[in-house]
JSON list of C-alpha atoms in Angstrom, two decimals:
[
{"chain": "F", "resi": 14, "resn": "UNK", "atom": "CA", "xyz": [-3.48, 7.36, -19.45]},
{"chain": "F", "resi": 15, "resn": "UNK", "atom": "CA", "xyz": [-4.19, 9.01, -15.93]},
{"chain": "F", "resi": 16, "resn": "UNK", "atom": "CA", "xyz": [-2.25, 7.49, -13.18]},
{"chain": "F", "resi": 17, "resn": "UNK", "atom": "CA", "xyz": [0.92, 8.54, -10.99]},
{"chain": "F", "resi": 18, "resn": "UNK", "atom": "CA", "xyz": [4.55, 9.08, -10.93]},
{"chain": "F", "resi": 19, "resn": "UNK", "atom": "CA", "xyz": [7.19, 9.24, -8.86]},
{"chain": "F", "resi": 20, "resn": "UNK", "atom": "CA", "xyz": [10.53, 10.44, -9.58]},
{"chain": "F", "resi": 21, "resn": "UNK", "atom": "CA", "xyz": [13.33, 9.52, -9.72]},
{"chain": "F", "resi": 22, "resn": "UNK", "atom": "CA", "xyz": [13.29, 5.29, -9.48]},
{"chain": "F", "resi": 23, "resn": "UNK", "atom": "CA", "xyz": [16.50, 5.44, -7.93]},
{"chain": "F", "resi": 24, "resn": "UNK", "atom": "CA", "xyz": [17.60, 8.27, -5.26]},
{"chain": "F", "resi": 25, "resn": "UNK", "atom": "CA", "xyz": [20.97, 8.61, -3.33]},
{"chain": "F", "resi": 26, "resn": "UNK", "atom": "CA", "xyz": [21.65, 10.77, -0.38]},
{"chain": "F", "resi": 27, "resn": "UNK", "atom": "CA", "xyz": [25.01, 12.10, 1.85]},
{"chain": "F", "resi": 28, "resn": "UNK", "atom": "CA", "xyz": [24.88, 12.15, 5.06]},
{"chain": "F", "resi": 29, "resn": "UNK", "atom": "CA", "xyz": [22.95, 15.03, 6.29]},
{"chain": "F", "resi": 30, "resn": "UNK", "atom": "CA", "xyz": [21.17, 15.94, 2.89]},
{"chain": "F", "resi": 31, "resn": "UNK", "atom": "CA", "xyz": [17.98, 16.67, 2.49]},
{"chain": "F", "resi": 32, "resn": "UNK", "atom": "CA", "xyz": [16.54, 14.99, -0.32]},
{"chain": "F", "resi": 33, "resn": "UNK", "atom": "CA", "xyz": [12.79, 15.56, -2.33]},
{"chain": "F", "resi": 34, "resn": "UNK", "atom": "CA", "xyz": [10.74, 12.42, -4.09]},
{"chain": "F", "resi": 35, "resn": "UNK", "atom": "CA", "xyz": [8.36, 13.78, -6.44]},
{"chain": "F", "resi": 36, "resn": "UNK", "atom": "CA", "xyz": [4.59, 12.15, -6.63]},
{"chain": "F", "resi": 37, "resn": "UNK", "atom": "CA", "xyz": [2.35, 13.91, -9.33]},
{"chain": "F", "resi": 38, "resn": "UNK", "atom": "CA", "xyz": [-0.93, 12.37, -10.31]},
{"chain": "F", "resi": 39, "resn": "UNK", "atom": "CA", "xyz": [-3.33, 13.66, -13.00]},
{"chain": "F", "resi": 40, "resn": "UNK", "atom": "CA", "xyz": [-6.34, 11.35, -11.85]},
{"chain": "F", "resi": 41, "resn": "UNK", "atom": "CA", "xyz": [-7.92, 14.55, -9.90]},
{"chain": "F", "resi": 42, "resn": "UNK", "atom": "CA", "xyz": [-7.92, 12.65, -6.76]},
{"chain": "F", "resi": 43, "resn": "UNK", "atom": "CA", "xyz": [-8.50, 14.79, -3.41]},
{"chain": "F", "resi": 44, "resn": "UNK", "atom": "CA", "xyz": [-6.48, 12.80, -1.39]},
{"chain": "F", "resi": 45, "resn": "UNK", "atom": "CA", "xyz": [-2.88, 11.15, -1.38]},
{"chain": "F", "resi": 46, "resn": "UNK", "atom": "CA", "xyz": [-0.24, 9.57, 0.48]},
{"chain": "F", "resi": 47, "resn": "UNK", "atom": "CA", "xyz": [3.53, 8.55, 1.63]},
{"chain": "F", "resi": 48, "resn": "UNK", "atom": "CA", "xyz": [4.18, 5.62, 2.68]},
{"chain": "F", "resi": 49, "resn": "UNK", "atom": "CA", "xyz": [7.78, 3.97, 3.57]},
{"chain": "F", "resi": 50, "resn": "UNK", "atom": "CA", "xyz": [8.15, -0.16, 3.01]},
{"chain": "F", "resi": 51, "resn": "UNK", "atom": "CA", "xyz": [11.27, -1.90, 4.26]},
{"chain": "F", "resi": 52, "resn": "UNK", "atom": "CA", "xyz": [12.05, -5.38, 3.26]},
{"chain": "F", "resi": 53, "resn": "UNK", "atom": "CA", "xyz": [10.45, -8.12, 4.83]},
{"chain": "F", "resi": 54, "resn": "UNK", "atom": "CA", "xyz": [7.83, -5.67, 5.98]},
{"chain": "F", "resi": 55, "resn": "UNK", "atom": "CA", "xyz": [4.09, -4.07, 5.43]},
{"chain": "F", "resi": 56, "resn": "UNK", "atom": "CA", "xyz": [4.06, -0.48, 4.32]},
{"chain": "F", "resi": 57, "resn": "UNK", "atom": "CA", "xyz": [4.07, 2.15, 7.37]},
{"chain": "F", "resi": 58, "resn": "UNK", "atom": "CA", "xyz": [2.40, 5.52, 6.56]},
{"chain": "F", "resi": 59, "resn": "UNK", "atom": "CA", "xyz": [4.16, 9.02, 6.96]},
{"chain": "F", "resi": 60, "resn": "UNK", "atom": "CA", "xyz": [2.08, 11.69, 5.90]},
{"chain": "F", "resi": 61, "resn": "UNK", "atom": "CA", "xyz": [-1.20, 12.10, 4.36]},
{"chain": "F", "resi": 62, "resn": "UNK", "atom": "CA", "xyz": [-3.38, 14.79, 2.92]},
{"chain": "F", "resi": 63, "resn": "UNK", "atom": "CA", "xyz": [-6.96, 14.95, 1.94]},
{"chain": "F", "resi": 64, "resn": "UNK", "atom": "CA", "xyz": [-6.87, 18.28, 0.30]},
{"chain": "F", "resi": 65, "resn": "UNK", "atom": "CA", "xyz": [-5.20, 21.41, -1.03]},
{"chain": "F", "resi": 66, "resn": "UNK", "atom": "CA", "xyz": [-2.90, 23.06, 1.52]},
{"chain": "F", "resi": 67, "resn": "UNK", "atom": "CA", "xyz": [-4.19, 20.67, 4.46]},
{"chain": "F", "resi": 68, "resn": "UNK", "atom": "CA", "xyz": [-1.49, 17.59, 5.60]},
{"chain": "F", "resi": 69, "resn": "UNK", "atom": "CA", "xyz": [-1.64, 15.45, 8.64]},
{"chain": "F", "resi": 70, "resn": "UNK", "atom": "CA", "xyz": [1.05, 12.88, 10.23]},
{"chain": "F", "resi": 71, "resn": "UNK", "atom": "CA", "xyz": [0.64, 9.57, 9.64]},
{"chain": "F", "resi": 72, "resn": "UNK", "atom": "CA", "xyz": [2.48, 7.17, 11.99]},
{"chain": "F", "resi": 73, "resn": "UNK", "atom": "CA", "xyz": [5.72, 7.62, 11.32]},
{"chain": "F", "resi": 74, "resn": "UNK", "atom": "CA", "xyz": [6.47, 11.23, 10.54]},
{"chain": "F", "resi": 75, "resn": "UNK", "atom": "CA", "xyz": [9.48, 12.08, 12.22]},
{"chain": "F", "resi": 76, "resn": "UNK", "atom": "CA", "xyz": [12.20, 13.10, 10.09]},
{"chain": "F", "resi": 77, "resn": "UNK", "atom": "CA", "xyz": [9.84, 13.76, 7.07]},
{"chain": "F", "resi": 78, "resn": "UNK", "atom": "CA", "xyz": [8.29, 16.79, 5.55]},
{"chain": "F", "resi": 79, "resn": "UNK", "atom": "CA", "xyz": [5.43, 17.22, 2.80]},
{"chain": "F", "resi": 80, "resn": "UNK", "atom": "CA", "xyz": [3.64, 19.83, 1.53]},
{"chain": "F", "resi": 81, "resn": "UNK", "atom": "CA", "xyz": [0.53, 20.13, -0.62]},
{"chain": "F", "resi": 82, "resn": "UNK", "atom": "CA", "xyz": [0.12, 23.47, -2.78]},
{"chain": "F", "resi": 83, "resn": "UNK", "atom": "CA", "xyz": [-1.52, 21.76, -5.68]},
{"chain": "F", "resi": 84, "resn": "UNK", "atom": "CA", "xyz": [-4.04, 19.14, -6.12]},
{"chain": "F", "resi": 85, "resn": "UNK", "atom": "CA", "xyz": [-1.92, 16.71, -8.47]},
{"chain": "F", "resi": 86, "resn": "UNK", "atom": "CA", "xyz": [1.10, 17.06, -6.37]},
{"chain": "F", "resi": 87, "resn": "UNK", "atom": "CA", "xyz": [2.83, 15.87, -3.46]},
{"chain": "F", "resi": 88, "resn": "UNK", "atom": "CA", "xyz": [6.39, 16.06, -2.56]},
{"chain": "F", "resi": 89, "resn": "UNK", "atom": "CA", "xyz": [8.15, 14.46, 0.42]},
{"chain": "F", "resi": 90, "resn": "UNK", "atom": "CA", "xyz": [11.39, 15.50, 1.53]},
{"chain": "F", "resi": 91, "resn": "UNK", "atom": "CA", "xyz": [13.63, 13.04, 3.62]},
{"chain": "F", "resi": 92, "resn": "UNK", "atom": "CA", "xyz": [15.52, 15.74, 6.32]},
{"chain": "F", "resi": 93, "resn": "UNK", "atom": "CA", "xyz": [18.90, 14.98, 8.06]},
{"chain": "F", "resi": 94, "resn": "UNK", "atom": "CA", "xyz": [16.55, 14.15, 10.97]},
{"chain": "F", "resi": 95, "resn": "UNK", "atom": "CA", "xyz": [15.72, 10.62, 9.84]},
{"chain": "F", "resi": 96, "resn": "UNK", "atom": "CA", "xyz": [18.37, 8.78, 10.88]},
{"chain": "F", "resi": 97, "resn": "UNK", "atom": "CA", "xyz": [17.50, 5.80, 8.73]},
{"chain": "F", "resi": 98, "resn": "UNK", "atom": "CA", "xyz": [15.88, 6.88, 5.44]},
{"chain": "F", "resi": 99, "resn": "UNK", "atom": "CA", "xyz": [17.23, 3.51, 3.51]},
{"chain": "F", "resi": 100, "resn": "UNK", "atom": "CA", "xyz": [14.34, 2.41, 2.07]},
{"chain": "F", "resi": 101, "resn": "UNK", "atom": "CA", "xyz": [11.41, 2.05, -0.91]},
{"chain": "F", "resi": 102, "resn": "UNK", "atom": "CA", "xyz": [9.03, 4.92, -0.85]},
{"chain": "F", "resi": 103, "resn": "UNK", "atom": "CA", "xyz": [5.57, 4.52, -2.35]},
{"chain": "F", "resi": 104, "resn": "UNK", "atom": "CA", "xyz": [2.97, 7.70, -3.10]},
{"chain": "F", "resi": 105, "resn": "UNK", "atom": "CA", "xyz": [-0.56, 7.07, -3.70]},
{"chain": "F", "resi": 106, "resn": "UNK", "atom": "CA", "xyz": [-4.03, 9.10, -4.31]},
{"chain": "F", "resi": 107, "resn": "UNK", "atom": "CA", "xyz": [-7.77, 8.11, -4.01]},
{"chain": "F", "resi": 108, "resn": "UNK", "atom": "CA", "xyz": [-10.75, 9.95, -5.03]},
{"chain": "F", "resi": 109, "resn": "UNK", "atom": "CA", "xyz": [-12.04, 10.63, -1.72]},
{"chain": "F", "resi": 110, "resn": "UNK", "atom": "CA", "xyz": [-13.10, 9.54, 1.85]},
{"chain": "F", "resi": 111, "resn": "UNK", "atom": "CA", "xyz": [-15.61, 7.56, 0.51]},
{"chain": "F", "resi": 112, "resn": "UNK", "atom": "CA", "xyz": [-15.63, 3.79, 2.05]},
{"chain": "F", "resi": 113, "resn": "UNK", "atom": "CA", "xyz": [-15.58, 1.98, -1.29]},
{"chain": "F", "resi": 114, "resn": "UNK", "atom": "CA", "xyz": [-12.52, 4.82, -2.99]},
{"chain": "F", "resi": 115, "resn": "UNK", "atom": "CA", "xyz": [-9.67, 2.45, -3.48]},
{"chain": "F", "resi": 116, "resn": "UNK", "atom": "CA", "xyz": [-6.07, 3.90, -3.12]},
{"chain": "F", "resi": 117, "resn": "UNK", "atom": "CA", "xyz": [-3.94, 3.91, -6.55]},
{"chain": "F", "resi": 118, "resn": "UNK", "atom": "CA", "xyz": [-0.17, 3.54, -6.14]},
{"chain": "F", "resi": 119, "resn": "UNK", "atom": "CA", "xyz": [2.76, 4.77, -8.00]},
{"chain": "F", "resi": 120, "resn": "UNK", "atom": "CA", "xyz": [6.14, 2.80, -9.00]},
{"chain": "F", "resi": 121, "resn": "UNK", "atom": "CA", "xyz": [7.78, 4.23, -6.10]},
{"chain": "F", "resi": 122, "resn": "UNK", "atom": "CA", "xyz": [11.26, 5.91, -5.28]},
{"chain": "F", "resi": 123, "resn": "UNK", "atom": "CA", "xyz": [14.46, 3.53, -4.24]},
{"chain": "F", "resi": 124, "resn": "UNK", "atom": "CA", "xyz": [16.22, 5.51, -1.38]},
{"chain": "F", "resi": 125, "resn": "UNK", "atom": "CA", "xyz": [19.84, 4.80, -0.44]},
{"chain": "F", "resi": 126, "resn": "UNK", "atom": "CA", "xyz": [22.04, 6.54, 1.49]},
{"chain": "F", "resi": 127, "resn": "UNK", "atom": "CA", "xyz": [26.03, 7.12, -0.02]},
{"chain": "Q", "resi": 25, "resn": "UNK", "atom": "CA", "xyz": [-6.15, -0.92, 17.70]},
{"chain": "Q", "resi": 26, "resn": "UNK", "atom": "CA", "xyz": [-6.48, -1.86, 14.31]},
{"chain": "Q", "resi": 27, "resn": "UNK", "atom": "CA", "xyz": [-4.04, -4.22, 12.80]},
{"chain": "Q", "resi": 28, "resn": "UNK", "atom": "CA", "xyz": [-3.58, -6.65, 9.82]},
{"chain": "Q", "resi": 29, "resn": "UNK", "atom": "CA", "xyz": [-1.90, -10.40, 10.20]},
{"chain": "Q", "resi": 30, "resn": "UNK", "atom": "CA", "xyz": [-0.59, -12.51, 7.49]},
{"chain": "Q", "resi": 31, "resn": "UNK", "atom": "CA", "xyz": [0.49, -15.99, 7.43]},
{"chain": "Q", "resi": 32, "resn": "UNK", "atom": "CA", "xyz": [4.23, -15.95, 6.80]},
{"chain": "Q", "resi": 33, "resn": "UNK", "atom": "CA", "xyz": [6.23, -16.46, 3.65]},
{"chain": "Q", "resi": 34, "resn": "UNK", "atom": "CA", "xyz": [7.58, -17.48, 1.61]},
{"chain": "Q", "resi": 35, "resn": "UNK", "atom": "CA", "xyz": [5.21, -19.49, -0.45]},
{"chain": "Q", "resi": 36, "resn": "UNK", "atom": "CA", "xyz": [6.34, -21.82, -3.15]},
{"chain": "Q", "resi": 37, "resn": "UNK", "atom": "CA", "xyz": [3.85, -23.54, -5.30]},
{"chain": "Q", "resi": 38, "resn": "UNK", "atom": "CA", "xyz": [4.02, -25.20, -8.19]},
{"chain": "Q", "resi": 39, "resn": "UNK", "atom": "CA", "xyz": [2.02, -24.10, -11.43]},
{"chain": "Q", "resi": 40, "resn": "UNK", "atom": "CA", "xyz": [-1.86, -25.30, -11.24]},
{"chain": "Q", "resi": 41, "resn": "UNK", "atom": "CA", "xyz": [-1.87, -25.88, -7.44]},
{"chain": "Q", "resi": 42, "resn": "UNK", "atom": "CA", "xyz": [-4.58, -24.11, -5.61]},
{"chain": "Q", "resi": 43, "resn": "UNK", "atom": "CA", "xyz": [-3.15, -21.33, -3.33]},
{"chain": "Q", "resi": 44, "resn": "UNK", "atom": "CA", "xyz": [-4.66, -19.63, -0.13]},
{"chain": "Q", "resi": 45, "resn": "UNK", "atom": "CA", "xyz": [-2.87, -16.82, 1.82]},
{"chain": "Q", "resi": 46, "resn": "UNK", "atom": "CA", "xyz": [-4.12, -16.38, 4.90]},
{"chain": "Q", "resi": 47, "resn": "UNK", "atom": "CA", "xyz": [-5.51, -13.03, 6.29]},
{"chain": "Q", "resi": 48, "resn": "UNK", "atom": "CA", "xyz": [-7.09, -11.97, 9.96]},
{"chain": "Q", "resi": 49, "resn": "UNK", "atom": "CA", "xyz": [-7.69, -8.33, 11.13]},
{"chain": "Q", "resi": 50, "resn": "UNK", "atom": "CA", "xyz": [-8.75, -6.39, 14.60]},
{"chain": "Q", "resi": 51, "resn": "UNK", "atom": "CA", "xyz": [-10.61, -3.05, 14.02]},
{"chain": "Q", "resi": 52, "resn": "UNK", "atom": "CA", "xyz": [-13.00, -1.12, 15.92]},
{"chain": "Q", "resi": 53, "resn": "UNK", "atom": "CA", "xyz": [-16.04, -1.41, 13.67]},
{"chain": "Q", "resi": 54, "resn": "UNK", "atom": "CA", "xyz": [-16.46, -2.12, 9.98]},
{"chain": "Q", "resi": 55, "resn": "UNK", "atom": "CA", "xyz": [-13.53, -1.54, 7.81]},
{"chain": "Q", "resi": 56, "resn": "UNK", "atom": "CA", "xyz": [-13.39, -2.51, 4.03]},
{"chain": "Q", "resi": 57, "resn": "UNK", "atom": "CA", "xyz": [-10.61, -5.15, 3.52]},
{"chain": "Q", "resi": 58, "resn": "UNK", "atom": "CA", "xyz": [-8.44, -5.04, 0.07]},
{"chain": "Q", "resi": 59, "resn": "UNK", "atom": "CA", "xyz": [-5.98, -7.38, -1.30]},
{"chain": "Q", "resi": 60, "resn": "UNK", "atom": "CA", "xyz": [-3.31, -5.87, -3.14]},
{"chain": "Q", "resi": 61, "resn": "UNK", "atom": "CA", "xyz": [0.24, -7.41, -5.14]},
{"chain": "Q", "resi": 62, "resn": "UNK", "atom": "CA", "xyz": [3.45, -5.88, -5.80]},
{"chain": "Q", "resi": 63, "resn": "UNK", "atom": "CA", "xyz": [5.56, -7.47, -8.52]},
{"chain": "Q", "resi": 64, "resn": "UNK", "atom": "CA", "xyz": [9.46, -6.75, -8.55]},
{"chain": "Q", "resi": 65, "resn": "UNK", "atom": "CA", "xyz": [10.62, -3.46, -8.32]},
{"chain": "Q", "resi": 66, "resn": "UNK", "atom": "CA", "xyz": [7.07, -1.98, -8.85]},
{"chain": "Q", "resi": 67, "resn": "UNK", "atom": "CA", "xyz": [4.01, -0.55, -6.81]},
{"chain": "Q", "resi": 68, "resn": "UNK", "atom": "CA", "xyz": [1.14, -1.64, -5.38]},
{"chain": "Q", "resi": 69, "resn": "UNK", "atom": "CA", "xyz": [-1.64, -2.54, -7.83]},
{"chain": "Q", "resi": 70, "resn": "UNK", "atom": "CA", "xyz": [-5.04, -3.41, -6.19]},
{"chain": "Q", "resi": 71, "resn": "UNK", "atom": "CA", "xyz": [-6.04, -7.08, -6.93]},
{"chain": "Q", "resi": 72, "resn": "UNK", "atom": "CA", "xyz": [-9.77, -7.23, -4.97]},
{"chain": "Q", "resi": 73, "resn": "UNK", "atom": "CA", "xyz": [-11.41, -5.77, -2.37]},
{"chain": "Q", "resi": 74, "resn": "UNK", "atom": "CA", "xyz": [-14.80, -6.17, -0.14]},
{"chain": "Q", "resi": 75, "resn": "UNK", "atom": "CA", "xyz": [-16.22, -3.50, 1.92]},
{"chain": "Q", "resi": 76, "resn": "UNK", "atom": "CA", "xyz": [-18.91, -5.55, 4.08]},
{"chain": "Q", "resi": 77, "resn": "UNK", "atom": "CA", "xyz": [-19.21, -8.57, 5.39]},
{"chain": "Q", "resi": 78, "resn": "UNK", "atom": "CA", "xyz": [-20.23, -11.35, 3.02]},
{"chain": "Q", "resi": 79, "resn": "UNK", "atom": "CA", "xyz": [-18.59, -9.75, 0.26]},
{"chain": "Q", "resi": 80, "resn": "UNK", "atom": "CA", "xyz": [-16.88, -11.12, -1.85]},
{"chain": "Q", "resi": 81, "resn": "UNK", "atom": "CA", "xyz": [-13.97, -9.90, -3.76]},
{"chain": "Q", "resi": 82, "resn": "UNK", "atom": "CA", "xyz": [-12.84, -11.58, -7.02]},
{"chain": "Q", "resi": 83, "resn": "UNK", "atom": "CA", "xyz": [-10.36, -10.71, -9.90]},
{"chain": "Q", "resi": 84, "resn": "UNK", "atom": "CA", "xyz": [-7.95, -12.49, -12.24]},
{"chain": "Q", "resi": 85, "resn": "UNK", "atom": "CA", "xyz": [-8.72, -15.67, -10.63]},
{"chain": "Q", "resi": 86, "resn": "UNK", "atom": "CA", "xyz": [-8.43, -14.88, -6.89]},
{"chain": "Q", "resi": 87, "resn": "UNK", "atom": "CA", "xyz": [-11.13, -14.63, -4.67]},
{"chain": "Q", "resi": 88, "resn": "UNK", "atom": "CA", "xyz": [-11.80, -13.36, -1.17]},
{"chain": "Q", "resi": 89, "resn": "UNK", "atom": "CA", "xyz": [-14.62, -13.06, 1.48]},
{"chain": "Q", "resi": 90, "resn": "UNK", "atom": "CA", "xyz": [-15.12, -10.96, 4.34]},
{"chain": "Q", "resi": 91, "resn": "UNK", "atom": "CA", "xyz": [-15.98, -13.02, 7.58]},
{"chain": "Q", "resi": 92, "resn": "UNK", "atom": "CA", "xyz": [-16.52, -11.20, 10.16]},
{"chain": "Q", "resi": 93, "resn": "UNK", "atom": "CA", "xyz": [-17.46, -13.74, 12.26]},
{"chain": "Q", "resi": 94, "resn": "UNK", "atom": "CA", "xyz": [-13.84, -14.75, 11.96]},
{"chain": "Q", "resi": 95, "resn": "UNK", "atom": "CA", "xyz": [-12.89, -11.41, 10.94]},
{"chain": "Q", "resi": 96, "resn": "UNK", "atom": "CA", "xyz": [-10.81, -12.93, 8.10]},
{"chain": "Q", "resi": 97, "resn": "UNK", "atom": "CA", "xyz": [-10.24, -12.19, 4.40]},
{"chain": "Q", "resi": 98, "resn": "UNK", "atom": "CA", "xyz": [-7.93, -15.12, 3.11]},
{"chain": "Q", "resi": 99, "resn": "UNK", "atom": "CA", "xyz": [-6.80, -14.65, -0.63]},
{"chain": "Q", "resi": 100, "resn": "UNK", "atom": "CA", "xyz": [-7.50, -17.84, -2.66]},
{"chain": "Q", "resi": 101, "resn": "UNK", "atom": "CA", "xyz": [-6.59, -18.88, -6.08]},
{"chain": "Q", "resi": 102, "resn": "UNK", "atom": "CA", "xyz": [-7.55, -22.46, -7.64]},
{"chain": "Q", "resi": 103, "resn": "UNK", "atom": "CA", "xyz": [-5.25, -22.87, -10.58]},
{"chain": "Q", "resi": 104, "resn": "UNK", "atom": "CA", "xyz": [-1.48, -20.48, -10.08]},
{"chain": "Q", "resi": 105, "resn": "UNK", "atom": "CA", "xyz": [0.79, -19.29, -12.66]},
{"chain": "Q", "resi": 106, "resn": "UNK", "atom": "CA", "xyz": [3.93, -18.33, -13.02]},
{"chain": "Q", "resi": 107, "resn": "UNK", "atom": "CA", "xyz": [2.78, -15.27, -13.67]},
{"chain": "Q", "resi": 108, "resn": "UNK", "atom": "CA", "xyz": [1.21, -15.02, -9.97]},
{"chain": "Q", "resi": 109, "resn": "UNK", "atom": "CA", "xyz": [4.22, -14.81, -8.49]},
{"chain": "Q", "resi": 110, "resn": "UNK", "atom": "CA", "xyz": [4.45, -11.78, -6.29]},
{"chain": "Q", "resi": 111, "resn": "UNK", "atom": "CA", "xyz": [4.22, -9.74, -3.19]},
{"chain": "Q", "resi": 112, "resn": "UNK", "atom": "CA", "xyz": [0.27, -10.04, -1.92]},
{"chain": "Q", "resi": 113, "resn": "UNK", "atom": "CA", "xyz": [-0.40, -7.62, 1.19]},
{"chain": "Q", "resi": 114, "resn": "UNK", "atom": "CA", "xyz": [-4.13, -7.72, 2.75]},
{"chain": "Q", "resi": 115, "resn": "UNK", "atom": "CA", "xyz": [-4.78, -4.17, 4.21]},
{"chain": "Q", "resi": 116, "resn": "UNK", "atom": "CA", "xyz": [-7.57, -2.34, 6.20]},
{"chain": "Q", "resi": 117, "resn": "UNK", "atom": "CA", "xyz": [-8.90, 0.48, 5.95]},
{"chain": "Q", "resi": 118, "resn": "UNK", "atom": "CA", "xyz": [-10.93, 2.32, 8.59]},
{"chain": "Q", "resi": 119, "resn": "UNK", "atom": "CA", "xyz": [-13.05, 5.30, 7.67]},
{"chain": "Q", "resi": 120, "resn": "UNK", "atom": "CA", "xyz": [-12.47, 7.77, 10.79]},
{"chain": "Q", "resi": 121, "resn": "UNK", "atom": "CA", "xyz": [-12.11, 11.24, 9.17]},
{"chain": "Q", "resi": 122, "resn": "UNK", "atom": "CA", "xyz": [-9.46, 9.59, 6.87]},
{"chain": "Q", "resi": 123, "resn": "UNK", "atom": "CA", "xyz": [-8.39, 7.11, 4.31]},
{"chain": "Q", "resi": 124, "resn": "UNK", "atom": "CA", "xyz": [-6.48, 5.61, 6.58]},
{"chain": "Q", "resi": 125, "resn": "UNK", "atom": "CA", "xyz": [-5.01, 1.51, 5.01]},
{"chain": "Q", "resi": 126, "resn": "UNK", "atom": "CA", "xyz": [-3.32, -0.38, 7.55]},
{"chain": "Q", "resi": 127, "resn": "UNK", "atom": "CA", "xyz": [-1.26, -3.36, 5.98]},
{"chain": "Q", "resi": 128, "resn": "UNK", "atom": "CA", "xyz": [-0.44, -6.92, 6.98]},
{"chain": "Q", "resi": 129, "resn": "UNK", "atom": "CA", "xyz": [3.43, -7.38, 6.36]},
{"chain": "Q", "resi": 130, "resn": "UNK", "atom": "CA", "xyz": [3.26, -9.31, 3.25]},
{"chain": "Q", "resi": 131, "resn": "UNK", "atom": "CA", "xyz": [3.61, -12.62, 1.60]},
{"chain": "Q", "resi": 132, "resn": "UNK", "atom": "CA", "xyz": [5.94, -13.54, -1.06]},
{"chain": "Q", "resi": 133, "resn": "UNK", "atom": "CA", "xyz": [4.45, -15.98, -3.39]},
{"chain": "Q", "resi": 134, "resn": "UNK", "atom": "CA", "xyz": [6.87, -17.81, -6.12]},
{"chain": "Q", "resi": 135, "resn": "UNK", "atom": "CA", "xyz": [5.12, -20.53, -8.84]},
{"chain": "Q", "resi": 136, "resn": "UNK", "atom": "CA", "xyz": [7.55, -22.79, -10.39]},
{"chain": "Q", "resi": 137, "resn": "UNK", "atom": "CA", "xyz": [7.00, -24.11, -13.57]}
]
């Protein structure tokens, strides 16, 4: 069944670590996206990309990294920069930019920090 | 700006009552409006969704229409289950170059036997 993943569920990080969460879809949608969700709280967007080698910030990049070399995937990497990267991280692709494209959303990565 | 605003959990309700969770928005012209639920430990999964006003969105029981005279989009359900019990988040989205979804914060819904 198409859809997407994100690995691992569960992802722990030392102090000034860099760390990578996988997303890989196989729904050959253009588009995807990171977004962060703390408890008690909406989901906040950090980087987006619409297609193949093109990325743009979202609104709240800092500390963050992405890259986009192949259509089905797009890893984030939490840098020593973000001072606070506790949190549930949630990937998700649409087919386009088309008004009625929904966004589909993986399982999502568990972030803690050792 | 744009912006999403949900009425505040929790919600407790028990099984078979009718349920609304209310949604109201601010955007700069006509964004499509989605309801979507996240169940423990899982992702989002899109419930509805209505991309003009006067649209209405309905699946699995829930319904919800776009005012935009009120510029609302309140989730309602006329018979809950247990099995209803979730996370429901109402989001934007504004087509400006992007597939931009902005999200209310969330509302916790539990259904008690």
């Amino acid at each position: 069944d198409g859809g997407i993943t994100q690995s691992p569920k569960y992802l722990f990080r030392k102090e000034g670590q860099n760390v990578t969460l996988s997303c890989e879809q196989n729904l050959n949608h253009d588009a995807m996206y990171w977004y962060r969700q703390d408890p008690g709280q909406g989901l906040r967007l950090i980087y987006y990309s619409q297609i193949v080698n093109d990325f743009q910030k979202g609104d709240i990049a800092e500390g963050y990294s992405v890259s986009r070399e192949k259509k089905e995937s797009f890893p984030l990497t939490v840098t020593s920069a973000q001072k606070n990267p506790t949190a549930f991280y949630l990937c998700a692709s649409s087919r386009g930019q088309a008004d009625n494209q929904p966004q589909h959303f993986g399982d999502g990565t568990r972030l803690s920090i050792l | 700006g744009n912006s999403v605003t949900q009425m505040e959990g929790p919600v407790t309700l028990s099984e078979e009552a009718f349920l609304t969770i209310n949604c109201t928005y601010t955007a700069t012209g006509y964004p499509s409006l989605f309801w979507y639920v996240q169940y423990p430990g899982e992702g989002l999964q899109l419930l509805l969704k209505a991309t003009k006003a006067d649209d209405k969105g309905s699946n699995k029981g829930f319904e919800a229409t776009y005012r935009k005279e009120t510029t609302s989009f309140h989730l309602e359900k006329g018979s809950v289950q247990v099995s209803d019990s979730a996370v429901y988040f109402c989001a934007l989205r504004y087509a400006q170059g992007a597939q931009k979804l902005v999200f209310g914060q969330g509302t916790r819904l539990t259904i008690n036997p």
